[in-house]
Amino acid sequence: MVFSEKQEALVKESWEVMKQNIPEFSLRFFTLILEIAPAAKSMFSFLKDTDEIPQSNPKLKSHAVKVFKMTCESAIQLREKGEVVVSETTLKYLGSIHLQKGVIDPHFEVVKEALLRIVREAVGGKWNEEMKGAWGEAYDQLAMAIKAEMMKAH
Ligand code: HEM
Ligand code: ISQ
């Protein structure tokens, strides 16, 4: 699939909007994941000793931001190279951590759903099908790379 300059721009543009309010969007992202898949709760260390989602956990925030930054980076690479390239070290690390936490294929759809909803909420009236497609494609390709690594590590 060819990833256009327009698609790359749509992803970058929406990420710029979200950057203005990292604490809110990261919390909302995580909340949505748990709303869609309550069972995923036990996998996250931020929730180990509590029933409530911590309102300002630095780890939660930085992880959520990483997911968005990596998806954004994927969009750039898809346009530049036609494929997503993640450094071997990062991929190995993410593959093993997700495997170890018990993440399985359907979870990736949950995170995708939450991610798209957050972007939609963040950009408001600017949201459109093309933007959805661009984020979706960038995420799918990134998820594929992580899943492949998880299979290798298994
Ligand atoms: C941890 C990214 C998908 C669950 C992490 C970390 C990153 C990350 C950057 C932090 C690693 C660290 O620094 O320690 C991503 C990306 C994904 C993805 C880019 C998809 C493209 C998923 C999915 C799930 C998931 C589908 C399942 C719901 C977790 C869990 C942790 C984690 C449980 C450990 C958090 C903790 O307790 O510290 N992920 N992730 N991730 N991820 Fe993901
Ligand atoms: C880790 N992996 C995927 C999604 C996440 C969302 C919030 C915090 C950590 C995460």
mmCIF file of C-alpha atoms in Angstrom, residues 10-146:
data_model
loop_
_atom_site.group_PDB
_atom_site.id
_atom_site.type_symbol
_atom_site.label_atom_id
_atom_site.label_comp_id
_atom_site.label_asym_id
_atom_site.label_seq_id
_atom_site.Cartn_x
_atom_site.Cartn_y
_atom_site.Cartn_z
ATOM 1 C CA LEU A 10 -2.736 14.117 8.554
ATOM 2 C CA VAL A 11 -1.036 11.959 11.163
ATOM 3 C CA LYS A 12 1.576 14.594 12.012
ATOM 4 C CA GLU A 13 -1.019 17.340 12.189
ATOM 5 C CA SER A 14 -3.243 15.466 14.624
ATOM 6 C CA TRP A 15 -0.302 14.429 16.781
ATOM 7 C CA GLU A 16 0.648 18.111 17.072
ATOM 8 C CA VAL A 17 -2.825 18.826 18.471
ATOM 9 C CA MET A 18 -2.582 15.986 20.976
ATOM 10 C CA LYS A 19 0.851 17.094 22.146
ATOM 11 C CA GLN A 20 -0.775 20.207 23.612
ATOM 12 C CA ASN A 21 -2.418 18.100 26.266
ATOM 13 C CA ILE A 22 -0.353 15.002 26.995
ATOM 14 C CA PRO A 23 -1.591 14.397 30.579
ATOM 15 C CA GLU A 24 -5.223 14.360 29.532
ATOM 16 C CA PHE A 25 -4.888 12.350 26.367
ATOM 17 C CA SER A 26 -2.601 9.696 27.891
ATOM 18 C CA LEU A 27 -5.011 9.124 30.744
ATOM 19 C CA ARG A 28 -7.961 9.040 28.372
ATOM 20 C CA PHE A 29 -6.137 6.582 26.092
ATOM 21 C CA PHE A 30 -5.471 4.210 28.948
ATOM 22 C CA THR A 31 -9.018 4.586 30.324
ATOM 23 C CA LEU A 32 -10.459 3.730 26.916
ATOM 24 C CA ILE A 33 -8.324 0.613 26.599
ATOM 25 C CA LEU A 34 -9.689 -0.629 29.920
ATOM 26 C CA GLU A 35 -13.236 0.368 28.994
ATOM 27 C CA ILE A 36 -13.074 -1.701 25.832
ATOM 28 C CA ALA A 37 -11.212 -4.586 27.496
ATOM 29 C CA PRO A 38 -11.614 -4.565 31.294
ATOM 30 C CA ALA A 39 -9.730 -7.858 31.516
ATOM 31 C CA ALA A 40 -6.556 -6.146 30.318
ATOM 32 C CA LYS A 41 -6.356 -4.445 33.695
ATOM 33 C CA SER A 42 -4.261 -7.061 35.411
ATOM 34 C CA MET A 43 -1.501 -6.803 32.810
ATOM 35 C CA PHE A 44 -0.481 -3.264 33.687
ATOM 36 C CA SER A 45 1.843 -2.622 36.609
ATOM 37 C CA PHE A 46 0.328 0.848 37.183
ATOM 38 C CA LEU A 47 -2.795 -0.893 38.436
ATOM 39 C CA LYS A 48 -1.234 -3.538 40.568
ATOM 40 C CA ASP A 49 -2.292 -2.234 43.949
ATOM 41 C CA THR A 50 -5.288 -0.182 43.011
ATOM 42 C CA ASP A 51 -8.726 -0.422 41.487
ATOM 43 C CA GLU A 52 -8.601 3.087 40.178
ATOM 44 C CA ILE A 53 -6.664 4.379 37.246
ATOM 45 C CA PRO A 54 -3.888 6.564 38.635
ATOM 46 C CA GLN A 55 -4.529 10.159 37.574
ATOM 47 C CA SER A 56 -0.922 11.146 37.057
ATOM 48 C CA ASN A 57 1.347 8.162 36.803
ATOM 49 C CA PRO A 58 4.579 9.058 34.973
ATOM 50 C CA LYS A 59 5.004 5.556 33.572
ATOM 51 C CA LEU A 60 1.472 5.449 32.228
ATOM 52 C CA LYS A 61 1.991 8.823 30.626
ATOM 53 C CA SER A 62 5.342 8.039 29.041
ATOM 54 C CA HIS A 63 4.186 4.661 27.727
ATOM 55 C CA ALA A 64 1.052 6.146 26.201
ATOM 56 C CA VAL A 65 3.112 8.868 24.555
ATOM 57 C CA LYS A 66 5.521 6.268 23.162
ATOM 58 C CA VAL A 67 2.683 4.369 21.506
ATOM 59 C CA PHE A 68 1.577 7.557 19.737
ATOM 60 C CA LYS A 69 5.091 8.675 18.835
ATOM 61 C CA MET A 70 5.923 5.275 17.406
ATOM 62 C CA THR A 71 2.732 5.241 15.342
ATOM 63 C CA CYS A 72 3.547 8.714 14.093
ATOM 64 C CA GLU A 73 7.078 7.591 13.220
ATOM 65 C CA SER A 74 5.591 4.618 11.352
ATOM 66 C CA ALA A 75 3.536 6.965 9.215
ATOM 67 C CA ILE A 76 6.673 8.895 8.285
ATOM 68 C CA GLN A 77 8.530 5.709 7.357
ATOM 69 C CA LEU A 78 5.627 4.302 5.399
ATOM 70 C CA ARG A 79 5.662 7.405 3.258
ATOM 71 C CA GLU A 80 9.459 7.547 2.957
ATOM 72 C CA LYS A 81 10.294 3.874 2.561
ATOM 73 C CA GLY A 82 6.994 2.120 1.982
ATOM 74 C CA GLU A 83 7.477 0.045 5.121
ATOM 75 C CA VAL A 84 7.811 0.353 8.870
ATOM 76 C CA VAL A 85 11.286 -0.164 10.230
ATOM 77 C CA VAL A 86 11.754 -0.382 13.979
ATOM 78 C CA SER A 87 15.258 -0.675 15.374
ATOM 79 C CA GLU A 88 16.169 -4.243 16.258
ATOM 80 C CA THR A 89 16.802 -3.338 19.899
ATOM 81 C CA THR A 90 13.464 -1.583 20.365
ATOM 82 C CA LEU A 91 11.608 -4.352 18.610
ATOM 83 C CA LYS A 92 13.265 -7.088 20.652
ATOM 84 C CA TYR A 93 12.449 -5.227 23.837
ATOM 85 C CA LEU A 94 8.818 -4.525 22.927
ATOM 86 C CA GLY A 95 8.353 -8.079 21.658
ATOM 87 C CA SER A 96 9.578 -9.584 24.894
ATOM 88 C CA ILE A 97 7.745 -7.191 27.230
ATOM 89 C CA HIS A 98 4.399 -7.743 25.525
ATOM 90 C CA LEU A 99 4.897 -11.473 25.381
ATOM 91 C CA GLN A 100 5.821 -11.521 29.040
ATOM 92 C CA LYS A 101 2.743 -9.454 29.992
ATOM 93 C CA GLY A 102 0.478 -11.893 28.160
ATOM 94 C CA VAL A 103 -0.589 -9.643 25.298
ATOM 95 C CA ILE A 104 -2.354 -11.547 22.511
ATOM 96 C CA ASP A 105 -3.508 -10.633 18.992
ATOM 97 C CA PRO A 106 -7.039 -9.373 19.832
ATOM 98 C CA HIS A 107 -5.534 -6.905 22.316
ATOM 99 C CA PHE A 108 -3.918 -5.095 19.399
ATOM 100 C CA GLU A 109 -7.374 -4.351 17.978
ATOM 101 C CA VAL A 110 -8.424 -2.952 21.350
ATOM 102 C CA VAL A 111 -5.481 -0.582 21.487
ATOM 103 C CA LYS A 112 -6.131 0.410 17.870
ATOM 104 C CA GLU A 113 -9.764 1.225 18.617
ATOM 105 C CA ALA A 114 -8.767 3.312 21.640
ATOM 106 C CA LEU A 115 -6.033 5.097 19.690
ATOM 107 C CA LEU A 116 -8.374 6.058 16.856
ATOM 108 C CA ARG A 117 -10.986 7.281 19.301
ATOM 109 C CA ILE A 118 -8.469 9.479 21.098
ATOM 110 C CA VAL A 119 -7.310 11.053 17.866
ATOM 111 C CA ARG A 120 -10.925 11.681 16.913
ATOM 112 C CA GLU A 121 -11.660 13.326 20.260
ATOM 113 C CA ALA A 122 -8.484 15.394 20.093
ATOM 114 C CA VAL A 123 -8.932 16.844 16.617
ATOM 115 C CA GLY A 124 -12.697 17.344 16.831
ATOM 116 C CA GLY A 125 -14.056 18.832 13.627
ATOM 117 C CA LYS A 126 -10.913 18.008 11.671
ATOM 118 C CA TRP A 127 -11.573 14.262 11.990
ATOM 119 C CA ASN A 128 -12.288 12.463 8.729
ATOM 120 C CA GLU A 129 -12.104 9.050 7.105
ATOM 121 C CA GLU A 130 -8.764 9.778 5.509
ATOM 122 C CA MET A 131 -7.239 10.641 8.869
ATOM 123 C CA LYS A 132 -8.698 7.486 10.354
ATOM 124 C CA GLY A 133 -7.265 5.427 7.500
ATOM 125 C CA ALA A 134 -3.819 6.974 7.861
ATOM 126 C CA TRP A 135 -3.565 6.359 11.625
ATOM 127 C CA GLY A 136 -5.063 2.901 11.210
ATOM 128 C CA GLU A 137 -2.575 1.893 8.555
ATOM 129 C CA ALA A 138 0.435 3.269 10.444
ATOM 130 C CA TYR A 139 -0.694 1.465 13.603
ATOM 131 C CA ASP A 140 -1.410 -1.828 11.805
ATOM 132 C CA GLN A 141 2.054 -1.942 10.261
ATOM 133 C CA LEU A 142 3.698 -1.178 13.594
ATOM 134 C CA ALA A 143 1.560 -3.774 15.360
ATOM 135 C CA MET A 144 2.543 -6.317 12.699
ATOM 136 C CA ALA A 145 6.240 -5.748 13.404
ATOM 137 C CA ILE A 146 5.728 -6.207 17.157
#
